[in-house]
Amino acid sequence: MGTESVDLIDAWHDLYVMLGTSSAALIGLLFIATSLHLGEVVSNPGFRVRSYNQTLYLLTLLVEATLILVPQPVSFLGAELLVLNLVGLWIALSTSYIFIYKHRDNSHRGGMKLSRAIPLSVSYLVGIAGGIALIQSSRWGMYIVTVSYNTLLVTVVLGAWSTMLGIEQRQLDVEQREKAGS
């Protein structure tokens, strides 16, 4: 591995230690939040799929941070990130297709919406571009990958927050109906 490869990745080491740790912590918090509302998540196909996919998205981020921290040639890292982001893009697009075209009724009950699908897909497309740039040993590759990572992280956090708000809103609606019926 050339000195340029080591210098390129070493410069990003601390950032990706922090980002990987953040992703791992968010996976744990997502598990806790889902566990606390398990009945509601299981009973709503939209919430169930969103919680599952949010976990997958966070896992792709954790794997991405791990790959970046493993000493290896930049071109190998680029190829690995290219494949990982292609997998993430496939998850986002297949979920979008299922909820937007096949199960439209579930998209109104907490499933996938274009407002979630677009940033997820764009994040993975940017990650693919970053992987390609790294394969070509471009110094811009890590900047592009970092933009992808942070955009995806923010999108997943906002999606998880939206899921929890939706669950709480449904619980409040049930309580209000029960009070009105008494």
PDB file of C-alpha atoms in Angstrom:
ATOM      1  CA  MET A   1       0.000   0.000   0.000  1.00  0.00           C
ATOM      2  CA  GLY A   2       1.485   3.324  -1.065  1.00  0.00           C
ATOM      3  CA  THR A   3       2.064   6.238   1.292  1.00  0.00           C
ATOM      4  CA  GLU A   4      -0.561   8.281  -0.529  1.00  0.00           C
ATOM      5  CA  SER A   5      -3.185   5.605   0.218  1.00  0.00           C
ATOM      6  CA  VAL A   6      -2.270   5.525   3.902  1.00  0.00           C
ATOM      7  CA  ASP A   7      -2.253   9.331   4.179  1.00  0.00           C
ATOM      8  CA  LEU A   8      -5.635   9.611   2.450  1.00  0.00           C
ATOM      9  CA  ILE A   9      -7.339   7.194   4.817  1.00  0.00           C
ATOM     10  CA  ASP A  10      -5.449   8.270   7.977  1.00  0.00           C
ATOM     11  CA  ALA A  11      -6.773  11.779   7.516  1.00  0.00           C
ATOM     12  CA  TRP A  12     -10.317  10.433   7.836  1.00  0.00           C
ATOM     13  CA  HIS A  13      -9.682   7.944  10.675  1.00  0.00           C
ATOM     14  CA  ASP A  14     -11.023   9.964  13.622  1.00  0.00           C
ATOM     15  CA  LEU A  15     -14.090  11.110  11.719  1.00  0.00           C
ATOM     16  CA  TYR A  16     -15.045   7.560  10.799  1.00  0.00           C
ATOM     17  CA  VAL A  17     -14.408   6.281  14.322  1.00  0.00           C
ATOM     18  CA  MET A  18     -16.976   8.848  15.453  1.00  0.00           C
ATOM     19  CA  LEU A  19     -19.417   8.115  12.606  1.00  0.00           C
ATOM     20  CA  GLY A  20     -19.167   4.342  13.092  1.00  0.00           C
ATOM     21  CA  THR A  21     -19.743   4.726  16.822  1.00  0.00           C
ATOM     22  CA  SER A  22     -22.745   6.962  16.121  1.00  0.00           C
ATOM     23  CA  SER A  23     -24.211   4.388  13.752  1.00  0.00           C
ATOM     24  CA  ALA A  24     -23.746   1.580  16.282  1.00  0.00           C
ATOM     25  CA  ALA A  25     -25.340   3.650  19.059  1.00  0.00           C
ATOM     26  CA  LEU A  26     -28.289   4.531  16.823  1.00  0.00           C
ATOM     27  CA  ILE A  27     -28.832   0.860  15.986  1.00  0.00           C
ATOM     28  CA  GLY A  28     -29.091   0.170  19.719  1.00  0.00           C
ATOM     29  CA  LEU A  29     -31.484   3.068  20.261  1.00  0.00           C
ATOM     30  CA  LEU A  30     -33.626   1.953  17.349  1.00  0.00           C
ATOM     31  CA  PHE A  31     -33.856  -1.528  18.875  1.00  0.00           C
ATOM     32  CA  ILE A  32     -34.880  -0.056  22.229  1.00  0.00           C
ATOM     33  CA  ALA A  33     -37.478   2.279  20.712  1.00  0.00           C
ATOM     34  CA  THR A  34     -38.900  -0.524  18.583  1.00  0.00           C
ATOM     35  CA  SER A  35     -38.989  -2.882  21.573  1.00  0.00           C
ATOM     36  CA  LEU A  36     -40.905  -0.354  23.651  1.00  0.00           C
ATOM     37  CA  HIS A  37     -43.561  -0.115  20.934  1.00  0.00           C
ATOM     38  CA  LEU A  38     -43.305  -3.641  19.558  1.00  0.00           C
ATOM     39  CA  GLY A  39     -47.053  -4.283  19.414  1.00  0.00           C
ATOM     40  CA  GLU A  40     -47.665  -1.125  17.391  1.00  0.00           C
ATOM     41  CA  VAL A  41     -44.717  -1.787  15.062  1.00  0.00           C
ATOM     42  CA  VAL A  42     -45.764  -5.387  14.424  1.00  0.00           C
ATOM     43  CA  SER A  43     -49.412  -4.473  13.803  1.00  0.00           C
ATOM     44  CA  ASN A  44     -48.578  -1.840  11.173  1.00  0.00           C
ATOM     45  CA  PRO A  45     -46.843  -3.159   8.026  1.00  0.00           C
ATOM     46  CA  GLY A  46     -45.481   0.295   7.218  1.00  0.00           C
ATOM     47  CA  PHE A  47     -43.870   0.796  10.624  1.00  0.00           C
ATOM     48  CA  ARG A  48     -42.561  -2.780  10.613  1.00  0.00           C
ATOM     49  CA  VAL A  49     -40.825  -2.386   7.245  1.00  0.00           C
ATOM     50  CA  ARG A  50     -39.525   1.084   8.102  1.00  0.00           C
ATOM     51  CA  SER A  51     -38.008  -0.104  11.383  1.00  0.00           C
ATOM     52  CA  TYR A  52     -36.406  -3.080   9.644  1.00  0.00           C
ATOM     53  CA  ASN A  53     -35.024  -0.957   6.798  1.00  0.00           C
ATOM     54  CA  GLN A  54     -33.769   1.764   9.136  1.00  0.00           C
ATOM     55  CA  THR A  55     -31.790  -0.950  10.894  1.00  0.00           C
ATOM     56  CA  LEU A  56     -30.420  -2.147   7.533  1.00  0.00           C
ATOM     57  CA  TYR A  57     -29.448   1.403   6.541  1.00  0.00           C
ATOM     58  CA  LEU A  58     -27.644   1.914   9.859  1.00  0.00           C
ATOM     59  CA  LEU A  59     -25.893  -1.428   9.423  1.00  0.00           C
ATOM     60  CA  THR A  60     -24.654  -0.364   5.970  1.00  0.00           C
ATOM     61  CA  LEU A  61     -23.255   2.770   7.598  1.00  0.00           C
ATOM     62  CA  LEU A  62     -21.551   0.735  10.311  1.00  0.00           C
ATOM     63  CA  VAL A  63     -20.019  -1.594   7.697  1.00  0.00           C
ATOM     64  CA  GLU A  64     -18.947   1.433   5.655  1.00  0.00           C
ATOM     65  CA  ALA A  65     -17.162   2.980   8.639  1.00  0.00           C
ATOM     66  CA  THR A  66     -15.496  -0.370   9.359  1.00  0.00           C
ATOM     67  CA  LEU A  67     -14.304  -0.728   5.764  1.00  0.00           C
ATOM     68  CA  ILE A  68     -12.843   2.771   5.846  1.00  0.00           C
ATOM     69  CA  LEU A  69     -10.985   2.034   9.085  1.00  0.00           C
ATOM     70  CA  VAL A  70      -9.452  -1.230   7.808  1.00  0.00           C
ATOM     71  CA  PRO A  71      -5.985  -0.594   6.341  1.00  0.00           C
ATOM     72  CA  GLN A  72      -6.174  -1.450   2.640  1.00  0.00           C
ATOM     73  CA  PRO A  73      -5.427   0.031  -0.766  1.00  0.00           C
ATOM     74  CA  VAL A  74      -7.728   2.922  -1.678  1.00  0.00           C
ATOM     75  CA  SER A  75      -8.854   1.211  -4.884  1.00  0.00           C
ATOM     76  CA  PHE A  76     -10.025  -1.849  -2.871  1.00  0.00           C
ATOM     77  CA  LEU A  77     -11.860   0.436  -0.474  1.00  0.00           C
ATOM     78  CA  GLY A  78     -13.511   2.157  -3.413  1.00  0.00           C
ATOM     79  CA  ALA A  79     -14.679  -1.171  -4.847  1.00  0.00           C
ATOM     80  CA  GLU A  80     -16.047  -2.281  -1.464  1.00  0.00           C
ATOM     81  CA  LEU A  81     -17.888   1.007  -0.971  1.00  0.00           C
ATOM     82  CA  LEU A  82     -19.250   0.810  -4.506  1.00  0.00           C
ATOM     83  CA  VAL A  83     -20.746  -2.635  -3.821  1.00  0.00           C
ATOM     84  CA  LEU A  84     -22.051  -1.668  -0.367  1.00  0.00           C
ATOM     85  CA  ASN A  85     -23.765   1.437  -1.739  1.00  0.00           C
ATOM     86  CA  LEU A  86     -25.261  -0.570  -4.611  1.00  0.00           C
ATOM     87  CA  VAL A  87     -26.787  -2.920  -2.008  1.00  0.00           C
ATOM     88  CA  GLY A  88     -28.125   0.052  -0.036  1.00  0.00           C
ATOM     89  CA  LEU A  89     -29.573   1.581  -3.197  1.00  0.00           C
ATOM     90  CA  TRP A  90     -31.269  -1.711  -4.032  1.00  0.00           C
ATOM     91  CA  ILE A  91     -32.845  -1.827  -0.542  1.00  0.00           C
ATOM     92  CA  ALA A  92     -34.115   1.752  -0.848  1.00  0.00           C
ATOM     93  CA  LEU A  93     -35.449   1.353  -4.387  1.00  0.00           C
ATOM     94  CA  SER A  94     -37.070  -2.044  -3.824  1.00  0.00           C
ATOM     95  CA  THR A  95     -38.813  -0.798  -0.672  1.00  0.00           C
ATOM     96  CA  SER A  96     -39.957   2.324  -2.501  1.00  0.00           C
ATOM     97  CA  TYR A  97     -41.333   0.273  -5.370  1.00  0.00           C
ATOM     98  CA  ILE A  98     -43.206  -2.074  -3.053  1.00  0.00           C
ATOM     99  CA  PHE A  99     -44.815   0.686  -0.997  1.00  0.00           C
ATOM    100  CA  ILE A 100     -45.406   3.268  -3.694  1.00  0.00           C
ATOM    101  CA  TYR A 101     -46.675   0.952  -6.422  1.00  0.00           C
ATOM    102  CA  LYS A 102     -47.765  -2.336  -4.859  1.00  0.00           C
ATOM    103  CA  HIS A 103     -48.983  -1.422  -1.365  1.00  0.00           C
ATOM    104  CA  ARG A 104     -50.181   2.153  -1.701  1.00  0.00           C
ATOM    105  CA  ASP A 105     -52.568   1.814   1.227  1.00  0.00           C
ATOM    106  CA  ASN A 106     -49.667   0.982   3.559  1.00  0.00           C
ATOM    107  CA  SER A 107     -47.720   4.067   2.487  1.00  0.00           C
ATOM    108  CA  HIS A 108     -50.446   6.202   4.065  1.00  0.00           C
ATOM    109  CA  ARG A 109     -50.127   4.207   7.296  1.00  0.00           C
ATOM    110  CA  GLY A 110     -46.410   4.814   7.815  1.00  0.00           C
ATOM    111  CA  GLY A 111     -44.795   3.089   4.845  1.00  0.00           C
ATOM    112  CA  MET A 112     -42.367   4.523   2.309  1.00  0.00           C
ATOM    113  CA  LYS A 113     -42.976   7.924   0.765  1.00  0.00           C
ATOM    114  CA  LEU A 114     -41.068   9.761  -1.933  1.00  0.00           C
ATOM    115  CA  SER A 115     -39.933  12.277   0.685  1.00  0.00           C
ATOM    116  CA  ARG A 116     -37.988   9.404   2.288  1.00  0.00           C
ATOM    117  CA  ALA A 117     -37.099   7.461  -0.847  1.00  0.00           C
ATOM    118  CA  ILE A 118     -35.400  10.343  -2.652  1.00  0.00           C
ATOM    119  CA  PRO A 119     -32.815  11.279   0.017  1.00  0.00           C
ATOM    120  CA  LEU A 120     -32.050   7.600   0.689  1.00  0.00           C
ATOM    121  CA  SER A 121     -31.540   6.860  -3.002  1.00  0.00           C
ATOM    122  CA  VAL A 122     -29.519  10.021  -3.601  1.00  0.00           C
ATOM    123  CA  SER A 123     -27.313   9.227  -0.593  1.00  0.00           C
ATOM    124  CA  TYR A 124     -26.488   5.809  -1.971  1.00  0.00           C
ATOM    125  CA  LEU A 125     -25.932   7.209  -5.484  1.00  0.00           C
ATOM    126  CA  VAL A 126     -23.478   9.734  -4.040  1.00  0.00           C
ATOM    127  CA  GLY A 127     -21.784   6.860  -2.165  1.00  0.00           C
ATOM    128  CA  ILE A 128     -21.466   4.964  -5.450  1.00  0.00           C
ATOM    129  CA  ALA A 129     -19.847   8.046  -7.008  1.00  0.00           C
ATOM    130  CA  GLY A 130     -17.472   8.247  -4.039  1.00  0.00           C
ATOM    131  CA  GLY A 131     -16.537   4.585  -4.461  1.00  0.00           C
ATOM    132  CA  ILE A 132     -15.812   5.147  -8.148  1.00  0.00           C
ATOM    133  CA  ALA A 133     -13.694   8.201  -7.288  1.00  0.00           C
ATOM    134  CA  LEU A 134     -11.706   6.140  -4.773  1.00  0.00           C
ATOM    135  CA  ILE A 135     -11.164   3.369  -7.337  1.00  0.00           C
ATOM    136  CA  GLN A 136      -9.614   6.073  -9.512  1.00  0.00           C
ATOM    137  CA  SER A 137      -7.520   7.237  -6.478  1.00  0.00           C
ATOM    138  CA  SER A 138      -9.146  10.665  -6.450  1.00  0.00           C
ATOM    139  CA  ARG A 139      -8.634  12.634  -3.243  1.00  0.00           C
ATOM    140  CA  TRP A 140     -12.230  13.857  -3.655  1.00  0.00           C
ATOM    141  CA  GLY A 141     -13.489  10.310  -3.151  1.00  0.00           C
ATOM    142  CA  MET A 142     -13.471  10.471   0.643  1.00  0.00           C
ATOM    143  CA  TYR A 143     -15.233  13.839   0.619  1.00  0.00           C
ATOM    144  CA  ILE A 144     -17.951  12.389  -1.590  1.00  0.00           C
ATOM    145  CA  VAL A 145     -18.255   9.273   0.600  1.00  0.00           C
ATOM    146  CA  THR A 146     -18.498  11.458   3.708  1.00  0.00           C
ATOM    147  CA  VAL A 147     -21.289  13.557   2.186  1.00  0.00           C
ATOM    148  CA  SER A 148     -23.126  10.322   1.354  1.00  0.00           C
ATOM    149  CA  TYR A 149     -22.586   8.901   4.839  1.00  0.00           C
ATOM    150  CA  ASN A 150     -23.771  12.008   6.666  1.00  0.00           C
ATOM    151  CA  THR A 151     -26.780  12.511   4.394  1.00  0.00           C
ATOM    152  CA  LEU A 152     -27.828   8.917   4.934  1.00  0.00           C
ATOM    153  CA  LEU A 153     -27.276   9.144   8.685  1.00  0.00           C
ATOM    154  CA  VAL A 154     -29.432  12.292   8.952  1.00  0.00           C
ATOM    155  CA  THR A 155     -32.122  10.759   6.709  1.00  0.00           C
ATOM    156  CA  VAL A 156     -32.305   7.592   8.817  1.00  0.00           C
ATOM    157  CA  VAL A 157     -32.409   9.541  12.086  1.00  0.00           C
ATOM    158  CA  LEU A 158     -35.232  11.735  10.779  1.00  0.00           C
ATOM    159  CA  GLY A 159     -37.036   8.639   9.474  1.00  0.00           C
ATOM    160  CA  ALA A 160     -36.740   6.919  12.853  1.00  0.00           C
ATOM    161  CA  TRP A 161     -38.039  10.053  14.565  1.00  0.00           C
ATOM    162  CA  SER A 162     -40.930  10.176  12.117  1.00  0.00           C
ATOM    163  CA  THR A 163     -41.719   6.517  12.813  1.00  0.00           C
ATOM    164  CA  MET A 164     -41.793   7.102  16.564  1.00  0.00           C
ATOM    165  CA  LEU A 165     -44.009  10.190  16.120  1.00  0.00           C
ATOM    166  CA  GLY A 166     -46.376   8.151  13.947  1.00  0.00           C
ATOM    167  CA  ILE A 167     -46.582   5.425  16.568  1.00  0.00           C
ATOM    168  CA  GLU A 168     -47.259   7.926  19.338  1.00  0.00           C
ATOM    169  CA  GLN A 169     -49.893   9.679  17.210  1.00  0.00           C
ATOM    170  CA  ARG A 170     -51.679   6.371  16.608  1.00  0.00           C
ATOM    171  CA  GLN A 171     -51.629   5.628  20.333  1.00  0.00           C
ATOM    172  CA  LEU A 172     -53.046   9.076  21.121  1.00  0.00           C
ATOM    173  CA  ASP A 173     -55.792   8.577  18.529  1.00  0.00           C
ATOM    174  CA  VAL A 174     -56.754   5.249  20.133  1.00  0.00           C
ATOM    175  CA  GLU A 175     -56.837   6.841  23.596  1.00  0.00           C
ATOM    176  CA  GLN A 176     -59.008   9.720  22.346  1.00  0.00           C
ATOM    177  CA  ARG A 177     -61.440   7.301  20.697  1.00  0.00           C
ATOM    178  CA  GLU A 178     -61.632   5.309  23.925  1.00  0.00           C
ATOM    179  CA  LYS A 179     -62.324   8.459  25.964  1.00  0.00           C
ATOM    180  CA  ALA A 180     -64.972   9.609  23.461  1.00  0.00           C
ATOM    181  CA  GLY A 181     -66.629   6.177  23.604  1.00  0.00           C
ATOM    182  CA  SER A 182     -66.842   6.119  27.415  1.00  0.00           C
TER     183      SER A 182
END
